[in-house]
Coordinates of C-alpha atoms and ligand atoms in Angstrom, one line a residue:
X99 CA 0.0 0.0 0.0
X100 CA 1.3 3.7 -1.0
X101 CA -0.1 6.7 0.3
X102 CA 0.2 10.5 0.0
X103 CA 0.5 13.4 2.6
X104 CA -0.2 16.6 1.0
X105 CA 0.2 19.2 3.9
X106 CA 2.4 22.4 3.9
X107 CA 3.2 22.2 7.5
X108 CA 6.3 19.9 7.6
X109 CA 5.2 18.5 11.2
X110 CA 1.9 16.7 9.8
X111 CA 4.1 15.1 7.2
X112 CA 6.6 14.0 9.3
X113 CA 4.3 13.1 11.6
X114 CA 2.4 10.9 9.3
X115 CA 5.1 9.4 7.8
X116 CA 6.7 8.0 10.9
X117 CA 3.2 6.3 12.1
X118 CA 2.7 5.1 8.4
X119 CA 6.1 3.9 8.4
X120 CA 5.5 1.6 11.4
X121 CA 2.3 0.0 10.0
X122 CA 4.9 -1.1 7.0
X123 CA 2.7 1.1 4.9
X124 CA 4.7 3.5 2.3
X125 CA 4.4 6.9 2.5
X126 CA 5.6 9.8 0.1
X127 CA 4.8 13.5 1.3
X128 CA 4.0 16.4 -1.1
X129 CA 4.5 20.3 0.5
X130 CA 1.7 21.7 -2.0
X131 CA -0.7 20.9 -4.5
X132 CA 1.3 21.2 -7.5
X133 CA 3.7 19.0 -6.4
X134 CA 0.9 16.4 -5.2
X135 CA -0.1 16.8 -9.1
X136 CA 2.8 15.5 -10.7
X137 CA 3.5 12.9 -7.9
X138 CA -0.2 11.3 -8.7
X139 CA 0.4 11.5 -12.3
X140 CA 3.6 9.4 -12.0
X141 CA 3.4 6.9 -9.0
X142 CA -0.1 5.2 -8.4
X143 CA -1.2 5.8 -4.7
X144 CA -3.7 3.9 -3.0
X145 CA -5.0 6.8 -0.9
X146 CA -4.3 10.7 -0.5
X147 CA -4.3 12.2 2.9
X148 CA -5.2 16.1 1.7
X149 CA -4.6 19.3 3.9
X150 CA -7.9 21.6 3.7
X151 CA -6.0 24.9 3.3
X152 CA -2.5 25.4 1.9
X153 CA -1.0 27.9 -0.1
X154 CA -1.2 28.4 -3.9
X155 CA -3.6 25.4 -4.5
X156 CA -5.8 24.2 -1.6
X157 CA -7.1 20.9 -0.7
X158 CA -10.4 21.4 -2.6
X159 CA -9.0 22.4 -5.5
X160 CA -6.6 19.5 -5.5
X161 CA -9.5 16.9 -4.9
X162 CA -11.5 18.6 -7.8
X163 CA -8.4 17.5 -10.0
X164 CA -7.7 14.2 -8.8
X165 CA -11.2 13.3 -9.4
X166 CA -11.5 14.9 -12.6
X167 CA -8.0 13.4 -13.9
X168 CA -10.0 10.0 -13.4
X169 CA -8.3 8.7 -10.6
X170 CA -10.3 6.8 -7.7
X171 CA -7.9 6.0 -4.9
X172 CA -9.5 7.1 -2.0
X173 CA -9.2 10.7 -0.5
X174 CA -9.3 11.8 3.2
X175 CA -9.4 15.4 4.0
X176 CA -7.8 17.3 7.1
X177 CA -8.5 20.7 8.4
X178 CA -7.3 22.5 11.3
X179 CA -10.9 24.5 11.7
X180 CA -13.8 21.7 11.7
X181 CA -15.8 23.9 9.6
X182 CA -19.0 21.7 8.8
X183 CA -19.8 23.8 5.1
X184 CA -15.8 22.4 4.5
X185 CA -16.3 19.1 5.5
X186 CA -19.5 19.3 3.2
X187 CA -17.5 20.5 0.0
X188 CA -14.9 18.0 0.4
X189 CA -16.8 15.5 0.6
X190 CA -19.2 16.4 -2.8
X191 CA -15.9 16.9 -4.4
X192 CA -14.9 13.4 -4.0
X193 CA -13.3 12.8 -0.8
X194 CA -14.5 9.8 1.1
X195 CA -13.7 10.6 4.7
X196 CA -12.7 13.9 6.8
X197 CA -10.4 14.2 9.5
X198 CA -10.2 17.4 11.7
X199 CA -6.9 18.3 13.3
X200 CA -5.7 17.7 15.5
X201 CA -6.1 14.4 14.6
X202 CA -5.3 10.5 16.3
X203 CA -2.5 9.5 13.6
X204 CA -3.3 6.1 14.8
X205 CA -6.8 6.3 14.6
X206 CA -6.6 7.9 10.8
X207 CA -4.6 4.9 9.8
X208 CA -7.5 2.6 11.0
X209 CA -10.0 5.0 8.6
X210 CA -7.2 5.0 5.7
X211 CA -6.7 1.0 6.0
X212 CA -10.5 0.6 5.6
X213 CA -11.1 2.8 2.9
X214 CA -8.4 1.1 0.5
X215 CA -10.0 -2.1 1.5
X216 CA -13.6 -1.0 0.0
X217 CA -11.9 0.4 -3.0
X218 CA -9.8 -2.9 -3.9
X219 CA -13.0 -4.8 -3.1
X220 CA -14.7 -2.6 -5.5
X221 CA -12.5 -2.7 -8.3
X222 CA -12.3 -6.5 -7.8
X223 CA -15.9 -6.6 -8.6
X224 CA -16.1 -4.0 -11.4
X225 CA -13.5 -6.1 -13.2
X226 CA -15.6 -9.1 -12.6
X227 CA -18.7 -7.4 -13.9
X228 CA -16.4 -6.7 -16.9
X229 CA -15.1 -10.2 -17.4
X230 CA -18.3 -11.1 -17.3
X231 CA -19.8 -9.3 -19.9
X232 CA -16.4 -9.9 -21.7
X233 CA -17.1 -14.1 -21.6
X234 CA -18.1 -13.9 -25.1
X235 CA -19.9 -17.0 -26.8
X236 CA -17.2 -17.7 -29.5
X237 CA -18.0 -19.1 -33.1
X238 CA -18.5 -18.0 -35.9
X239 CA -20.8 -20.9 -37.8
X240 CA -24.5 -19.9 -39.0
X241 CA -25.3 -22.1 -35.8
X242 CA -23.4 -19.8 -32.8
X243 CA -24.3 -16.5 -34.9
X244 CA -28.2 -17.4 -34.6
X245 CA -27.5 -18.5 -30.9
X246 CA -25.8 -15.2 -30.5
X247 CA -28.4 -13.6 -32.3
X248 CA -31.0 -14.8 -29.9
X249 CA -29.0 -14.0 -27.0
X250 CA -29.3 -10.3 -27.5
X251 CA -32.8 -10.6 -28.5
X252 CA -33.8 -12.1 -25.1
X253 CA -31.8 -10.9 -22.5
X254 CA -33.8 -8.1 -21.2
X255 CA -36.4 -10.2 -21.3
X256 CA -37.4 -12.0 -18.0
X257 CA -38.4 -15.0 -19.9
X258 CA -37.8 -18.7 -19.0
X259 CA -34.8 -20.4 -21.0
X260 CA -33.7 -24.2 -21.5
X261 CA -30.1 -24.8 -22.5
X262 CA -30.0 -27.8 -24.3
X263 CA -26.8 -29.7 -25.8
X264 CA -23.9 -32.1 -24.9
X265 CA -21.3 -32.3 -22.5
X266 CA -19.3 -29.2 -22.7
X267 CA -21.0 -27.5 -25.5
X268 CA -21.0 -24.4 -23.8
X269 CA -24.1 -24.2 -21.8
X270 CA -23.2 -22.6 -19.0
X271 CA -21.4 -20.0 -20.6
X272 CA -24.5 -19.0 -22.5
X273 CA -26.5 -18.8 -19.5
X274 CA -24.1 -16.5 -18.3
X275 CA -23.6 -14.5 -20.6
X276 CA -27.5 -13.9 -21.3
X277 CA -27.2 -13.1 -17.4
X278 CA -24.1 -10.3 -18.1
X279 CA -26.2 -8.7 -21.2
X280 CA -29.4 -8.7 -19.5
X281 CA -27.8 -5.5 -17.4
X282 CA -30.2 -7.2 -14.3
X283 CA -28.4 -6.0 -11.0
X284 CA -29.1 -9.2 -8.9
X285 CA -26.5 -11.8 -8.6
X286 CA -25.9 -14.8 -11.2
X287 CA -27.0 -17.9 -8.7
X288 CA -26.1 -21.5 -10.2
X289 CA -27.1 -24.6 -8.6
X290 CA -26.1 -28.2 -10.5
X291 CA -29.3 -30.2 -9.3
X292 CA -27.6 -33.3 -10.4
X293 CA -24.6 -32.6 -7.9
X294 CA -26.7 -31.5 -4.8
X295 CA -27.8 -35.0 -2.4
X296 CA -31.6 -35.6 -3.3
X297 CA -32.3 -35.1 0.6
X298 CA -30.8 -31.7 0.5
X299 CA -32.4 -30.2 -2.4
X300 CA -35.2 -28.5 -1.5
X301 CA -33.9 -26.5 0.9
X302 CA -31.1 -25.0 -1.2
X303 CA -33.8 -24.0 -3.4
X304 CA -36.4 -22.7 -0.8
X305 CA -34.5 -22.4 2.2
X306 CA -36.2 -22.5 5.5
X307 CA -36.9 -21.2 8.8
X308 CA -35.4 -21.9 11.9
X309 CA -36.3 -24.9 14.0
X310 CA -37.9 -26.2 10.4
X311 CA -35.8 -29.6 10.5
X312 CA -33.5 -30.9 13.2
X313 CA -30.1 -28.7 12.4
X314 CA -32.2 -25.8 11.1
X315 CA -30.6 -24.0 13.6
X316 CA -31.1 -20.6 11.8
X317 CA -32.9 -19.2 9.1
X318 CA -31.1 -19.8 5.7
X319 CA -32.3 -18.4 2.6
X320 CA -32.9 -20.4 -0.1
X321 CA -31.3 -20.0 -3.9
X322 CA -34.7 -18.8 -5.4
X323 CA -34.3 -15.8 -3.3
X324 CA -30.9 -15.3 -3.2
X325 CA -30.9 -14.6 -6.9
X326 CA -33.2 -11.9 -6.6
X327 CA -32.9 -9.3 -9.3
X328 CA -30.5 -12.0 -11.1
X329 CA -30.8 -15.5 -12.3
X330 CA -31.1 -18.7 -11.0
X331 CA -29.4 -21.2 -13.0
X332 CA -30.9 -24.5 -12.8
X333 CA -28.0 -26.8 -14.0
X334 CA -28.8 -30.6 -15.4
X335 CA -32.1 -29.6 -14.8
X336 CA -32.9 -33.1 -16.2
X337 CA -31.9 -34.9 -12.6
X338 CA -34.3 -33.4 -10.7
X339 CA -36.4 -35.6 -8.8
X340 CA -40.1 -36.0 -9.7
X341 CA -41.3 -34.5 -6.2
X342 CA -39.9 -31.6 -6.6
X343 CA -40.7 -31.0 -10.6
X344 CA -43.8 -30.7 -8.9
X345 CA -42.8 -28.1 -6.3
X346 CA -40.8 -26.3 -9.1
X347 CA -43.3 -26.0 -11.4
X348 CA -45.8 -24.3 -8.5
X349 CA -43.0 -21.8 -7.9
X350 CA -43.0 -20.7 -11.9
X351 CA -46.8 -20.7 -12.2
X352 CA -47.5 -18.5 -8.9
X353 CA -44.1 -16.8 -8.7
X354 CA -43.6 -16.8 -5.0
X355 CA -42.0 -19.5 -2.4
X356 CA -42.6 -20.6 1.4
X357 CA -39.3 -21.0 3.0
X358 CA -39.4 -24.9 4.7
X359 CA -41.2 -24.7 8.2
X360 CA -42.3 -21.2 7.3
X361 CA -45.9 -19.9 6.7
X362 CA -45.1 -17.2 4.7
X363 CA -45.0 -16.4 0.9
X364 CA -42.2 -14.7 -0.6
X365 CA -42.7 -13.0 -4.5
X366 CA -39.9 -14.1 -6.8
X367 CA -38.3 -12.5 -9.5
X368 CA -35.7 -14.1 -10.4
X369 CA -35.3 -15.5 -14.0
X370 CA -35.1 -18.8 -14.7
X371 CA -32.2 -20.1 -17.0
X372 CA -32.3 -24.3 -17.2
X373 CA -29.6 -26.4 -19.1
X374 CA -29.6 -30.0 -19.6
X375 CA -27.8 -32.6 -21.5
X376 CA -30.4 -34.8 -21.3
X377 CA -32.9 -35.6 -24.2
X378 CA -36.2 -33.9 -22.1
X379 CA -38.6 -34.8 -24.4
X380 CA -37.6 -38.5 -24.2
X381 CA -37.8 -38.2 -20.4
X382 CA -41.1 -36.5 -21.0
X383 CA -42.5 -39.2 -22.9
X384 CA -40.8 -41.9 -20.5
X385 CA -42.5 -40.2 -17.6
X386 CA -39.0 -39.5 -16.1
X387 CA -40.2 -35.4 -16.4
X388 CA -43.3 -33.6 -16.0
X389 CA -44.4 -32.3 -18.7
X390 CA -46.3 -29.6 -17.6
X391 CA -42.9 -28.6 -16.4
X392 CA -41.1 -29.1 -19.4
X393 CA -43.4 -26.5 -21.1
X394 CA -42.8 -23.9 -18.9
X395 CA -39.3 -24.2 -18.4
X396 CA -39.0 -24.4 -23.0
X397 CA -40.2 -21.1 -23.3
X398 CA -37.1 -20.1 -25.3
X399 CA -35.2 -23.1 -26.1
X400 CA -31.5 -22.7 -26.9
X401 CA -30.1 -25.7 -28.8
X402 CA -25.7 -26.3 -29.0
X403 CA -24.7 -28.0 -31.6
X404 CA -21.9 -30.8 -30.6
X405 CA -18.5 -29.1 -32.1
X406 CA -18.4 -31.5 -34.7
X407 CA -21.5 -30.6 -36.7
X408 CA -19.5 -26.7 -36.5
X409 CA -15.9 -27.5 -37.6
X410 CA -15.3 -23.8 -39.0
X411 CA -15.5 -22.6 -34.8
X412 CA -12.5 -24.7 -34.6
X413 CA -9.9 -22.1 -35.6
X414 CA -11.5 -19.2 -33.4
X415 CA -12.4 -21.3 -30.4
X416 CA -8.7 -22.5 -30.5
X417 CA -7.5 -19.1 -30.6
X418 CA -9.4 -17.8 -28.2
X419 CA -8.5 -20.4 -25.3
X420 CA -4.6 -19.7 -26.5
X421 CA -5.5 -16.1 -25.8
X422 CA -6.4 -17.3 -22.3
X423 CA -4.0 -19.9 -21.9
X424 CA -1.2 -17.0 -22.9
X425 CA -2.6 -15.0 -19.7
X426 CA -3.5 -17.7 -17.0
X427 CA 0.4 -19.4 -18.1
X428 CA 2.4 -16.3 -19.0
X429 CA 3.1 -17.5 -22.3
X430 CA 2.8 -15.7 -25.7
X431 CA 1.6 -17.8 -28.0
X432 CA 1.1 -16.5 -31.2
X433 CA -1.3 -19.7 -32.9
X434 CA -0.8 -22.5 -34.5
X435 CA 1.1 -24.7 -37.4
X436 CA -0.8 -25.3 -40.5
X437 CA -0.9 -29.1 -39.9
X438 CA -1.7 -28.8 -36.1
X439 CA -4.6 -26.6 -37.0
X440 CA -5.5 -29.2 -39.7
X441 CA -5.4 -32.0 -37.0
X442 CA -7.6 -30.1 -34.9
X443 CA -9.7 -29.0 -37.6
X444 CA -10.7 -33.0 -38.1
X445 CA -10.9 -34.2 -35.2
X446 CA -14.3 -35.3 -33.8
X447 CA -14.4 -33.6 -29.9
X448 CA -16.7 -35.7 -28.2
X449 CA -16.2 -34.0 -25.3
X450 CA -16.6 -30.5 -27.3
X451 CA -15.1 -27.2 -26.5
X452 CA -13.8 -28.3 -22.9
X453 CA -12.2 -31.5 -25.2
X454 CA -10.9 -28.8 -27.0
X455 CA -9.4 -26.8 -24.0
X456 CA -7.9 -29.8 -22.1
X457 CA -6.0 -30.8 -25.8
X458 CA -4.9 -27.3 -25.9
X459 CA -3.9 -26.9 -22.1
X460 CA -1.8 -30.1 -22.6
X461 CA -0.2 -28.8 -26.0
X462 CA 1.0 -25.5 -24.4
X463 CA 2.6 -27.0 -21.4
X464 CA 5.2 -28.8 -23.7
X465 CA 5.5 -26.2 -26.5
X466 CA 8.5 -24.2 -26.6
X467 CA 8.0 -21.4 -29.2
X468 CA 5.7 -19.2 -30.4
X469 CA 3.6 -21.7 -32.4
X470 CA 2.0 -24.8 -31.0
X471 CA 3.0 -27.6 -33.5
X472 CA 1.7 -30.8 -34.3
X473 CA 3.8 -32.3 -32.1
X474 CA 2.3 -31.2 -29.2
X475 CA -1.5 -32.0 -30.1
X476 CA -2.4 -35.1 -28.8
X477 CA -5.7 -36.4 -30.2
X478 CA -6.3 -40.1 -29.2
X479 CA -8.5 -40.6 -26.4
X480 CA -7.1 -39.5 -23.2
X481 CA -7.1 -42.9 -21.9
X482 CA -4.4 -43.4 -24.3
X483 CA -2.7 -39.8 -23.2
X484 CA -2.4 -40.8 -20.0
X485 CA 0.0 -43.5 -18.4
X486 CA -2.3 -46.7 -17.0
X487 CA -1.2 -45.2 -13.8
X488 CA -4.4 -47.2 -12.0
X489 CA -3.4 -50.2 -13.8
X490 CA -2.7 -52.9 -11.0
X491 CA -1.1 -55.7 -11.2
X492 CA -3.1 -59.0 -10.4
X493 CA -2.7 -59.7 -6.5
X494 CA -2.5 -56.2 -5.3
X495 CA -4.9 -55.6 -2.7
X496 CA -7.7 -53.5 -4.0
X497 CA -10.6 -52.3 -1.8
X498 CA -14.5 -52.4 -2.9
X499 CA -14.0 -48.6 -3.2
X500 CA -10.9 -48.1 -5.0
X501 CA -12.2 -50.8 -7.4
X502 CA -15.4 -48.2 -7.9
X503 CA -12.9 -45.1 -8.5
X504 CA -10.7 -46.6 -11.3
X505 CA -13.8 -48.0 -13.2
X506 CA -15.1 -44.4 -13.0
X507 CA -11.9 -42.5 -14.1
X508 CA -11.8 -45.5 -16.9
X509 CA -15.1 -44.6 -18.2
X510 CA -14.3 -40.9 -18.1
X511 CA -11.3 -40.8 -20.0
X512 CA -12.7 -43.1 -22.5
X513 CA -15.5 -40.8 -23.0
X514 CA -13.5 -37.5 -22.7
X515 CA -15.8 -36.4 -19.4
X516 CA -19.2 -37.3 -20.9
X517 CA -20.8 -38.1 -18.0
X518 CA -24.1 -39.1 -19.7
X519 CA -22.0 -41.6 -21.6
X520 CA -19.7 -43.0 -19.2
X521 CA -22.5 -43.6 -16.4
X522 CA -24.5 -45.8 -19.3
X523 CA -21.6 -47.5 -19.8
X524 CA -21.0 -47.9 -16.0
X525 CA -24.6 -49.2 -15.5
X526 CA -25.4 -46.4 -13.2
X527 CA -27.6 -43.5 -12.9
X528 CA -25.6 -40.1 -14.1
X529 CA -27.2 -39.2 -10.1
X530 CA -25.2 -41.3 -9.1
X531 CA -22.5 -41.1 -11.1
X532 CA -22.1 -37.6 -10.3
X533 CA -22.7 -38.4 -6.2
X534 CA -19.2 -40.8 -7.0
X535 CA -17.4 -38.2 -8.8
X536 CA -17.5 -36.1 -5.3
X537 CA -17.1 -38.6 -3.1
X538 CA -14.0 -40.1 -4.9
X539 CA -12.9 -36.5 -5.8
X540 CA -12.5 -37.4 -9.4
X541 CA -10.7 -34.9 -11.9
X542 CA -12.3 -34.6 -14.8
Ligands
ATP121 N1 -18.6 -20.8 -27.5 C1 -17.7 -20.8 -26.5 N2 -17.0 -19.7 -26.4 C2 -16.1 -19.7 -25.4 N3 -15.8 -20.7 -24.5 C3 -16.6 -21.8 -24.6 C4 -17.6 -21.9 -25.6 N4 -18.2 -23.1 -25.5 C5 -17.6 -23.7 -24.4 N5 -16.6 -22.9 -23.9 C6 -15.7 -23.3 -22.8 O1 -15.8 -24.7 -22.7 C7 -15.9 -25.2 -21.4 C8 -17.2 -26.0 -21.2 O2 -18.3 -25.1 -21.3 P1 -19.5 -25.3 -20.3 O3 -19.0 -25.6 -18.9 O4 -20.4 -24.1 -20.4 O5 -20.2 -26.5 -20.9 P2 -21.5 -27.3 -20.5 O6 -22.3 -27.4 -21.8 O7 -22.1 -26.6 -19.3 O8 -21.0 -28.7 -20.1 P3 -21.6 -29.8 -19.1 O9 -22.9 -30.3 -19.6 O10 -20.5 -30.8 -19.0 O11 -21.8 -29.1 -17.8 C9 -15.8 -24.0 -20.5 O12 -14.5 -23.8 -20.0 C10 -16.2 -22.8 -21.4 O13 -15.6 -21.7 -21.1
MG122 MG1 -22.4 -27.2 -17.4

């Protein structure tokens, strides 16, 4: 943390300096505004301590042109007459807090620490905000354009939407990103229903009241109302038990909820964003979901193709997770060799765009220049990729349990994460599949 004394007595900045000093916080000191000026313009300071009156500029003069240079570090401003119509000006000019001397050095350092904490938090979650709205749905086929098309079209809108489309398709970044364009001020809340115990469910969703179950021992809220003004995100919508389709579906026709062991109602506004990889209108017609649910949760229906059936979102998919590869590893990847992007360009990404990501991730740990090369793209199954490391030898001990896990991570890497596809071929439920995944703490 840096910070700035501007005061033209040289006993304040002395003063300030020492106590700042001992906190381990650095401290430069300015003797007027002008020179305050040119130190902002060329050293970034987390906070400005500002003298009311000094000569040549004063303090409010000094504040106008900090704020109206753009900068945002906090500003605390200290006058030797406690004049309330000052204190008033400062702060409508900009400054945050006001101190009146003579002040508790200590004390001040308490106000200046907490004000450069609620800054940093706030530009932590502008950038979010801004990352946000940046997580772009990349492709460029007829397919992503209309997707993208339809995106813009509905985001204001509080209407109901179903993702629909396989494993790593990019579901959830759509639903997010209809979340960032739909300028709502409410949080983004997702819950994965098929991750979440059956048991526990309903009062994620609804929450309840205290003394409503033994260990209610407080109220909680539930995720339908903690996404007010936002979205609730209702991952593999597909899992959810029949009971509470049922419970759902109430909640969407007479927007409003009772919290468990509570009486009562509570309006809800939050809009509903679904995503399965499920076929729904199979489990519709196999009575596995309602379908009085089904149509209110397919208002709008956005369908992902499987990456395959788009091959020309290849090259600017791959691009754009180098681009984020180059800033999460440092690297400066430029793009690829003809023939890599060839390889990639035919390949059949069952596992889609994450497929894509984890093939890419791997390639850029062992490339050395600027260019990822053929060499590094490796496209067989990544049970092939990765050493039989699980592979035991006949006659070593092996419990029940561990059995369970190497079957599971088998099944995975042979179907590149698909969980739909590796808990058929498991013989399980994807429920429970998913339940397993946890317990085990399987890496996908
Ligand atoms: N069009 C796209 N543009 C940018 N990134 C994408 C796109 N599609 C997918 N991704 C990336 O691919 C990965 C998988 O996407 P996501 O988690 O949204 O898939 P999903 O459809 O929800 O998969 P699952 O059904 O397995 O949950 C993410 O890291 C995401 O950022
Ligand atoms: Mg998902």
């Amino acid at each position: 943390m840096r910070v700035l004394i501007v005061d033209d007595e040289v006993n304040i900045r002395e003063l300030m300096k020492r106590f700042l000093g001992l906190e381990g916080i650095n401290a430069d000191a300015a003797e007027n505004g002008f020179s305050a000026q040119r130190m902002i313009q060329e050293q970034a300071y987390d906070a400005c301590l500002v003298d009311l009156k000094m000569p040549g500029m004063d303090g409010l003069e000094l504040i106008q042109w900090i704020r109206s240079e753009g900068f945002r570090m906090p500003v605390i401003m200290a006058s030797a007459h406690g004049e309330i119509t000052d204190a008033v000006k400062a702060l409508k000019d900009g400054a945050q807090d006001y101190v009146v001397k003579p002040f508790d050095p200590e004390e001040l350092i308490i106000r200046i620490k907490s004000l450069v904490e609620a800054q940093n938090l706030r530009n932590i979650k502008e950038n979010e905000n801004r990352q946000e709205s940046e997580r772009a749905f990349v492709g460029e086929s007829i397919q992503i354009r209309k997707i993208n098309e339809l995106i813009g079209r509905i985001a204001t809108t509080n209407s109901t939407v179903l993702i629909t489309g396989d494993s790593g398709t990019g579901k959830e970044v759509v639903a997010r990103n209809i979340h960032a364009r739909s300028g709502a001020m409410g949080p983004f809340v997702p819950i994965n229903i098929g991750g979440v115990p059956e048991n526990l469910l309903e009062s994620e969703l609804f929450g309840y009241e205290k003394g409503a179950f033994t260990g209610a021992v407080s109220r909680k809220q539930g995720m339908f109302e903690l996404a007010s003004g936002g979205t609730l995100f209702l991952d593999e919508v597909g899992e959810m038990p029949l009971a509470l389709q049922v419970k759902i579906l109430r909640v969407l026709q007479e927007r409003c909820i009772t919290r468990l062991g509570g009486t009562s109602t509570i309006p809800i506004n939050a809009r509903i964003i679904c995503a399965t990889n499920r076929n729904l209108e199979d489990d519709v017609r196999e009575g596995r979901f309602r379908e009085d649910l089904f149509y209110r949760l397919n208002v709008v229906r956005i369908q992902i193709p499987p990456l395959r059936e788009r091959k020309e979102d290849i090259p600017v998919l791959a691009h754009f997770i180098l681009q984020k590869l180059n800033v999460s590893m440092g690297r400066h990847f430029t793009g690829f060799t003809p023939k890599a992007m060839e390889m990639l360009k035919n390949h059949s990404f069952y596992g889609n765009v994450r497929e894509l990501e984890n093939i890419l991730e791997r390639a850029a740990i062992f490339a050395d220049g600027d260019l990822i090369t053929e060499n590094e793209l490796d496209l067989r199954g990544s049970s092939l990729r990765q050493p039989e490391k699980n592979n035991q030898s006949v006659g070593t001990p092996l419990t029940l349990a561990e059995a369970e896990k190497i079957a599971i991570e088998k099944a995975l890497r042979r179907w590149e994460g698909n969980r739909t596809r590796a808990s058929e071929e498991l013989g399980i439920s994807r429920r429970t599949l998913i339940t397993k995944i946890q317990e085990y703490n399987i890496e996908i």
